[in-house]
Structure formats: structure tokens, C-alpha cells
Amino acid sequence: MDYEIRLVKQLLSIRFLRPFNGKLATSRAISDDTYGFVTEDSLCREWLLSIYKSYSFYEGFETMEDCLSYIYSTNYDNELYRVIKFYDQYYAVVYENSQHQQVIGKDISYYAKNNLFLCSKRPPSNLMVRDRSKSTPIPLIYYELNAFDPTIAIYKLINNHHTGYIEVPIDEDIEYAVLLGITFKDVWYRCDTPHAIAHNRAILNLYFMKGHNLTLFGKYSKAIAINPFQRLIYLQKGRIEPFQMDVEDFRNQQRLLPYREVRRFQEFIRTRPVDLI
């Protein structure tokens, strides 16, 4: 319960959570000042109690020096990276835009490629960078991480500094911490019944902008469940497939990959056994 207590205190302090007549309500105000979403008390409490188990961590580099050594060995500009210290481990993170994202740990890395979010030991050295704007970060993910480790810190590489890096304020580069958190967050939401769609849409509205349509995308894809953080979809006969990130129309089957592509990317998926919400 310590985790839930820390998280609730944080969310109350930023007014994401609000007590109302002895019940809890939530607001999306920290993501979009023009949009608020309020859940019922029971749904809010159910969501809060589910967060701790929705995370599946993997190891980062053991020291800052190991993390920097990896960064210096790559073909990418050092200034693109941020180093995030979390649970006394270090992760190299690139968040240039919606098409160039990387998170590198000790033995596991995530990266965006061909509109997919893939996982392997190390990202390719020649990822193509397209001119795209940064997608809106999900601040709630940061607060969930902070409740695990209140000492989480972000470092920026500086060429002319005696250490080679400086710590930066969280709010200056919060999207890097959010991207790290997304790679940890591994949770499946059912989308195969009207009740499941309505229930999980309400929860996902806390993380994504109104109209995200992730549960409806799952419905039109005839899926059983969707994992929006790992960008995976759970289909009949236990098939797990990645889906494309930037296709806006939830009815558009282009979000799903041709079967030959699915087979090619199967080894680039990291997820726990499916436990449906």
C-alpha cells in the first residue's frame, strides 16, 4: 500500500485526484487544460489499485559511466540523449519526435521503426529520422514512476562540462521520463464486449487524449484485448501482434500489419503473459 499512498498524495497535490463528498474523482487537466474527465469513485479506486501491477521493469545500466559509454559508441548525436536514473540504474533515452524514439537498458532496448514500437537487445544503428512533431507526453506516467522512485532524475549531456552531463528539471524534459515509463508499463485492456470497451475507455481517457479510440480500434480489429503502451494487440487463438502508431482512423485496417510482416516482427515483442482487465 505504500506505493498507492505515495501516488495518491502526488495526484492530490497536483489536483489530478480530487475528493468530492467523500469520493474520489479524477481530472485530465494536467494533460489538456480544455478537457476534463471525471470517473466514478469505484472505477477510480479500481484503477489506482491496478497501477502497481501494471509495471514490468527491466534492468538499466549499473553505472552512469556504462550508460555514457554506450551512448558514445553510437552513430547518433550525443545531444539527442537523456540519461534517466531510476531505482539506482541508468537508461539512455532518445525522444526526438514520434518516429525517432529509443530507450536503452542493460540488455533490453525499445525503439520506433516503420511506425512500430519494437524491442530487442540494441536498436539499429541506422534508424531513419522523419520530420515529425513530438507527440503529447502522458504526464500521469511520470507520476506513476515517481511513486516507485521519488529520486528519479534526468541528465543532459554537455560537451564542455567537467562531468560531461548535468541534471535538468523534470518538467523541462518530462517526455523522456514518460517514454521510459511506457516501456515498463505492460497491461492489457479487454475490448471484446460493449461493457469492457466502455469500462476501459474510461481508464484510458486518463492517459490519452479524448477520442484516442484504442478500445474501438480493438473492436473493429476483432481483437480480444489491446496493450496501448507496448503497442500490441491480442487476437483470437492467442496471437499477439504489434500495431502501427500513427494511423488515426480506428476503423482503418492499415494499423494492422500483413501476416508476413507480423511473422517478421514476432521476435521484437516483449510482454508478460496476457492478464486481461
Tab-separated table of C-alpha atoms in Angstrom:
chain	number	residue	atom	x	y	z
A	1	MET	CA	0.000	0.000	0.000
A	2	ASP	CA	2.987	2.335	0.381
A	3	TYR	CA	3.102	2.780	-3.385
A	4	GLU	CA	-0.593	3.690	-3.600
A	5	ILE	CA	-0.261	6.151	-0.697
A	6	ARG	CA	2.676	7.947	-2.345
A	7	LEU	CA	0.883	8.065	-5.686
A	8	VAL	CA	-2.404	9.340	-4.241
A	9	LYS	CA	-0.589	12.082	-2.308
A	10	GLN	CA	1.117	13.240	-5.509
A	11	LEU	CA	-2.055	13.171	-7.572
A	12	LEU	CA	-3.943	15.081	-4.899
A	13	SER	CA	-1.204	17.716	-4.730
A	14	ILE	CA	-1.377	18.382	-8.484
A	15	ARG	CA	-5.197	18.147	-8.387
A	16	PHE	CA	-5.337	15.200	-10.757
A	17	LEU	CA	-7.267	13.493	-7.979
A	18	ARG	CA	-9.961	15.422	-6.142
A	19	PRO	CA	-12.049	14.361	-3.127
A	20	PHE	CA	-15.724	15.056	-3.678
A	21	ASN	CA	-18.305	14.303	-0.978
A	22	GLY	CA	-16.117	11.534	0.417
A	23	LYS	CA	-15.457	10.062	-3.015
A	24	LEU	CA	-12.593	10.341	-5.456
A	25	ALA	CA	-12.757	11.925	-8.874
A	26	THR	CA	-10.041	12.446	-11.455
A	27	SER	CA	-9.358	15.196	-13.960
A	28	ARG	CA	-7.337	15.313	-17.176
A	29	ALA	CA	-6.485	18.970	-16.564
A	30	ILE	CA	-2.714	18.391	-16.364
A	31	SER	CA	-2.737	16.983	-19.912
A	32	ASP	CA	-5.134	19.372	-21.556
A	33	ASP	CA	-6.497	22.493	-19.885
A	34	THR	CA	-9.520	22.463	-22.177
A	35	TYR	CA	-10.608	18.933	-21.359
A	36	GLY	CA	-11.612	17.243	-18.116
A	37	PHE	CA	-12.719	13.677	-17.475
A	38	VAL	CA	-14.308	12.510	-14.223
A	39	THR	CA	-14.682	8.859	-13.306
A	40	GLU	CA	-16.968	7.261	-10.766
A	41	ASP	CA	-15.444	6.613	-7.351
A	42	SER	CA	-15.423	2.827	-7.749
A	43	LEU	CA	-13.698	2.984	-11.126
A	44	CYS	CA	-11.161	5.464	-9.790
A	45	ARG	CA	-10.245	3.234	-6.856
A	46	GLU	CA	-10.069	0.152	-9.076
A	47	TRP	CA	-7.687	1.999	-11.402
A	48	LEU	CA	-5.440	3.172	-8.543
A	49	LEU	CA	-5.145	-0.348	-7.116
A	50	SER	CA	-4.229	-1.763	-10.540
A	51	ILE	CA	-1.325	0.571	-11.312
A	52	TYR	CA	1.393	-1.132	-9.237
A	53	LYS	CA	0.949	-4.469	-11.018
A	54	SER	CA	0.785	-2.836	-14.452
A	55	TYR	CA	4.564	-2.281	-14.456
A	56	SER	CA	7.181	-4.795	-15.582
A	57	PHE	CA	10.699	-3.410	-15.089
A	58	TYR	CA	13.881	-4.416	-16.885
A	59	GLU	CA	17.449	-3.658	-15.883
A	60	GLY	CA	19.244	-0.463	-16.780
A	61	PHE	CA	22.984	0.137	-16.879
A	62	GLU	CA	24.596	-0.319	-13.485
A	63	THR	CA	26.561	2.947	-13.583
A	64	MET	CA	26.395	6.319	-15.282
A	65	GLU	CA	29.761	5.539	-16.896
A	66	ASP	CA	28.414	2.352	-18.504
A	67	CYS	CA	25.432	4.260	-19.878
A	68	LEU	CA	27.613	7.063	-21.247
A	69	SER	CA	29.990	4.531	-22.787
A	70	TYR	CA	27.089	3.062	-24.740
A	71	ILE	CA	25.914	6.500	-25.894
A	72	TYR	CA	29.396	7.487	-27.078
A	73	SER	CA	29.627	4.261	-29.100
A	74	THR	CA	26.522	5.003	-31.204
A	75	ASN	CA	26.179	6.809	-34.522
A	76	TYR	CA	23.635	9.284	-33.143
A	77	ASP	CA	24.370	12.779	-31.848
A	78	ASN	CA	25.078	12.713	-28.123
A	79	GLU	CA	22.850	15.731	-27.574
A	80	LEU	CA	19.803	13.666	-28.599
A	81	TYR	CA	20.145	11.517	-25.475
A	82	ARG	CA	18.989	11.969	-21.933
A	83	VAL	CA	20.139	9.646	-19.169
A	84	ILE	CA	17.463	8.751	-16.640
A	85	LYS	CA	18.397	7.441	-13.224
A	86	PHE	CA	15.648	5.202	-11.876
A	87	TYR	CA	15.976	2.741	-8.987
A	88	ASP	CA	19.753	3.431	-8.988
A	89	GLN	CA	20.021	2.226	-12.577
A	90	TYR	CA	20.631	4.260	-15.729
A	91	TYR	CA	18.727	4.284	-19.026
A	92	ALA	CA	19.671	6.085	-22.257
A	93	VAL	CA	16.622	7.722	-23.851
A	94	VAL	CA	16.094	9.474	-27.206
A	95	TYR	CA	12.836	11.300	-27.828
A	96	GLU	CA	13.314	13.414	-30.934
A	97	ASN	CA	9.804	13.012	-32.364
A	98	SER	CA	7.069	10.417	-32.805
A	99	GLN	CA	9.201	8.479	-35.291
A	100	HIS	CA	12.562	8.603	-33.504
A	101	GLN	CA	12.308	7.133	-30.028
A	102	GLN	CA	14.792	4.917	-28.236
A	103	VAL	CA	15.089	3.571	-24.698
A	104	ILE	CA	18.206	1.531	-23.966
A	105	GLY	CA	18.756	-0.574	-20.859
A	106	LYS	CA	21.421	-3.091	-19.925
A	107	ASP	CA	20.091	-5.953	-22.067
A	108	ILE	CA	16.777	-4.653	-23.444
A	109	SER	CA	16.067	-1.719	-25.747
A	110	TYR	CA	12.941	-0.207	-27.278
A	111	TYR	CA	12.798	1.849	-30.448
A	112	ALA	CA	10.342	3.184	-33.024
A	113	LYS	CA	10.722	1.889	-36.573
A	114	ASN	CA	8.297	1.852	-39.518
A	115	ASN	CA	5.510	3.176	-37.290
A	116	LEU	CA	6.029	0.289	-34.846
A	117	PHE	CA	7.381	0.172	-31.290
A	118	LEU	CA	9.866	-2.711	-31.194
A	119	CYS	CA	12.077	-4.392	-28.618
A	120	SER	CA	15.499	-6.028	-28.971
A	121	LYS	CA	18.859	-6.105	-27.189
A	122	ARG	CA	20.047	-2.975	-29.039
A	123	PRO	CA	18.346	-0.595	-31.515
A	124	PRO	CA	19.592	-0.478	-35.120
A	125	SER	CA	22.385	1.977	-35.822
A	126	ASN	CA	20.692	3.452	-38.894
A	127	LEU	CA	17.149	4.354	-37.832
A	128	MET	CA	15.631	6.786	-40.322
A	129	VAL	CA	14.520	10.074	-38.771
A	130	ARG	CA	11.496	11.707	-40.361
A	131	ASP	CA	10.371	15.258	-39.820
A	132	ARG	CA	7.590	14.740	-37.293
A	133	SER	CA	6.388	16.756	-34.336
A	134	LYS	CA	6.653	15.401	-30.824
A	135	SER	CA	3.515	13.677	-29.638
A	136	THR	CA	1.946	14.962	-26.432
A	137	PRO	CA	3.529	13.276	-23.382
A	138	ILE	CA	1.372	11.473	-20.836
A	139	PRO	CA	2.300	13.232	-17.549
A	140	LEU	CA	0.445	10.646	-15.476
A	141	ILE	CA	3.088	8.051	-16.399
A	142	TYR	CA	5.777	10.220	-14.808
A	143	TYR	CA	3.872	10.429	-11.513
A	144	GLU	CA	3.407	6.678	-11.510
A	145	LEU	CA	7.175	6.255	-11.941
A	146	ASN	CA	7.904	8.848	-9.268
A	147	ALA	CA	5.775	6.917	-6.784
A	148	PHE	CA	8.060	3.913	-7.351
A	149	ASP	CA	11.230	6.014	-7.009
A	150	PRO	CA	10.918	9.613	-5.757
A	151	THR	CA	14.621	10.154	-6.545
A	152	ILE	CA	14.154	9.674	-10.321
A	153	ALA	CA	16.416	12.139	-12.183
A	154	ILE	CA	17.122	13.212	-15.771
A	155	TYR	CA	20.575	14.167	-17.072
A	156	LYS	CA	21.512	16.014	-20.240
A	157	LEU	CA	24.867	15.516	-21.961
A	158	ILE	CA	27.033	18.646	-22.115
A	159	ASN	CA	30.274	18.674	-24.109
A	160	ASN	CA	32.059	21.432	-22.200
A	161	HIS	CA	31.168	20.288	-18.694
A	162	HIS	CA	33.740	18.591	-16.472
A	163	THR	CA	31.430	15.604	-15.827
A	164	GLY	CA	30.009	15.532	-19.346
A	165	TYR	CA	26.425	15.881	-18.104
A	166	ILE	CA	24.157	17.986	-15.895
A	167	GLU	CA	20.859	17.247	-14.142
A	168	VAL	CA	17.869	19.027	-15.673
A	169	PRO	CA	14.459	19.833	-14.134
A	170	ILE	CA	11.905	17.101	-14.684
A	171	ASP	CA	9.363	19.460	-16.234
A	172	GLU	CA	11.942	20.517	-18.826
A	173	ASP	CA	12.300	17.010	-20.272
A	174	ILE	CA	9.350	15.116	-18.826
A	175	GLU	CA	8.665	13.374	-22.150
A	176	TYR	CA	11.887	11.358	-21.743
A	177	ALA	CA	10.757	10.016	-18.357
A	178	VAL	CA	7.315	9.275	-19.811
A	179	LEU	CA	8.844	7.291	-22.677
A	180	LEU	CA	10.881	5.236	-20.205
A	181	GLY	CA	7.727	4.603	-18.183
A	182	ILE	CA	5.810	3.490	-21.266
A	183	THR	CA	8.398	0.770	-21.927
A	184	PHE	CA	7.838	-0.512	-18.361
A	185	LYS	CA	4.047	-0.346	-18.455
A	186	ASP	CA	2.652	-3.666	-19.676
A	187	VAL	CA	-1.095	-4.064	-19.226
A	188	TRP	CA	-3.872	-5.495	-21.395
A	189	TYR	CA	-7.365	-3.968	-21.692
A	190	ARG	CA	-10.261	-6.064	-22.977
A	191	CYS	CA	-12.133	-4.726	-25.984
A	192	ASP	CA	-14.337	-7.681	-26.950
A	193	THR	CA	-17.611	-6.688	-25.232
A	194	PRO	CA	-19.556	-3.403	-25.003
A	195	HIS	CA	-19.061	-3.340	-21.211
A	196	ALA	CA	-15.300	-3.881	-21.492
A	197	ILE	CA	-14.998	-1.148	-24.125
A	198	ALA	CA	-16.921	1.376	-22.007
A	199	HIS	CA	-15.038	0.447	-18.814
A	200	ASN	CA	-11.549	0.513	-20.319
A	201	ARG	CA	-12.214	3.580	-22.451
A	202	ALA	CA	-12.837	5.466	-19.203
A	203	ILE	CA	-9.489	4.281	-17.784
A	204	LEU	CA	-7.570	5.003	-20.997
A	205	ASN	CA	-9.060	8.502	-21.115
A	206	LEU	CA	-6.868	9.210	-18.080
A	207	TYR	CA	-3.754	8.562	-20.155
A	208	PHE	CA	-4.642	9.526	-23.719
A	209	MET	CA	-6.409	12.433	-25.347
A	210	LYS	CA	-10.159	12.285	-25.772
A	211	GLY	CA	-11.032	10.293	-28.862
A	212	HIS	CA	-7.996	8.005	-28.643
A	213	ASN	CA	-10.314	5.194	-29.805
A	214	LEU	CA	-7.924	2.441	-28.755
A	215	THR	CA	-10.687	0.172	-27.472
A	216	LEU	CA	-12.791	0.792	-30.572
A	217	PHE	CA	-9.771	0.080	-32.749
A	218	GLY	CA	-9.537	-3.251	-30.964
A	219	LYS	CA	-13.239	-3.878	-31.546
A	220	TYR	CA	-13.017	-3.207	-35.293
A	221	SER	CA	-9.898	-5.383	-35.463
A	222	LYS	CA	-11.858	-8.215	-33.816
A	223	ALA	CA	-9.325	-8.297	-31.012
A	224	ILE	CA	-9.797	-9.661	-27.520
A	225	ALA	CA	-7.591	-7.042	-25.858
A	226	ILE	CA	-5.184	-4.204	-26.563
A	227	ASN	CA	-1.931	-3.170	-24.860
A	228	PRO	CA	-1.663	0.540	-25.793
A	229	PHE	CA	1.648	1.167	-24.033
A	230	GLN	CA	3.535	-1.734	-25.619
A	231	ARG	CA	1.535	-1.049	-28.835
A	232	LEU	CA	0.350	-4.645	-29.079
A	233	ILE	CA	-2.977	-6.265	-29.872
A	234	TYR	CA	-4.234	-9.665	-28.657
A	235	LEU	CA	-6.211	-11.550	-31.289
A	236	GLN	CA	-8.052	-14.852	-31.495
A	237	LYS	CA	-6.127	-18.089	-30.844
A	238	GLY	CA	-3.678	-16.251	-28.586
A	239	ARG	CA	-1.961	-14.274	-31.354
A	240	ILE	CA	-0.112	-11.148	-30.240
A	241	GLU	CA	0.768	-8.605	-32.920
A	242	PRO	CA	2.189	-5.076	-32.989
A	243	PHE	CA	0.057	-2.293	-34.438
A	244	GLN	CA	1.058	0.927	-36.147
A	245	MET	CA	1.079	4.043	-34.002
A	246	ASP	CA	0.271	6.979	-36.262
A	247	VAL	CA	-2.827	5.817	-38.134
A	248	GLU	CA	-5.603	7.970	-36.669
A	249	ASP	CA	-8.754	6.271	-38.015
A	250	PHE	CA	-9.634	3.432	-35.620
A	251	ARG	CA	-11.584	1.704	-38.415
A	252	ASN	CA	-8.533	1.768	-40.671
A	253	GLN	CA	-7.109	-1.729	-41.020
A	254	GLN	CA	-3.773	-0.233	-42.081
A	255	ARG	CA	-2.980	-0.120	-38.373
A	256	LEU	CA	-2.677	-3.903	-38.532
A	257	LEU	CA	0.253	-5.489	-40.317
A	258	PRO	CA	0.139	-8.008	-43.158
A	259	TYR	CA	0.685	-11.503	-41.836
A	260	ARG	CA	4.142	-11.818	-43.409
A	261	GLU	CA	5.200	-8.660	-41.553
A	262	VAL	CA	3.736	-9.958	-38.301
A	263	ARG	CA	5.909	-13.061	-38.521
A	264	ARG	CA	8.963	-10.922	-39.208
A	265	PHE	CA	8.438	-8.797	-36.097
A	266	GLN	CA	7.437	-11.547	-33.633
A	267	GLU	CA	10.905	-11.677	-32.111
A	268	PHE	CA	10.782	-7.921	-31.403
A	269	ILE	CA	7.943	-8.151	-28.866
A	270	ARG	CA	8.364	-8.073	-25.088
A	271	THR	CA	5.309	-8.683	-22.945
A	272	ARG	CA	4.246	-10.721	-19.960
A	273	PRO	CA	1.611	-13.474	-20.273
A	274	VAL	CA	-1.716	-11.851	-21.094
A	275	ASP	CA	-3.681	-10.952	-17.944
A	276	LEU	CA	-6.836	-9.204	-19.091
A	277	ILE	CA	-8.505	-6.223	-17.387
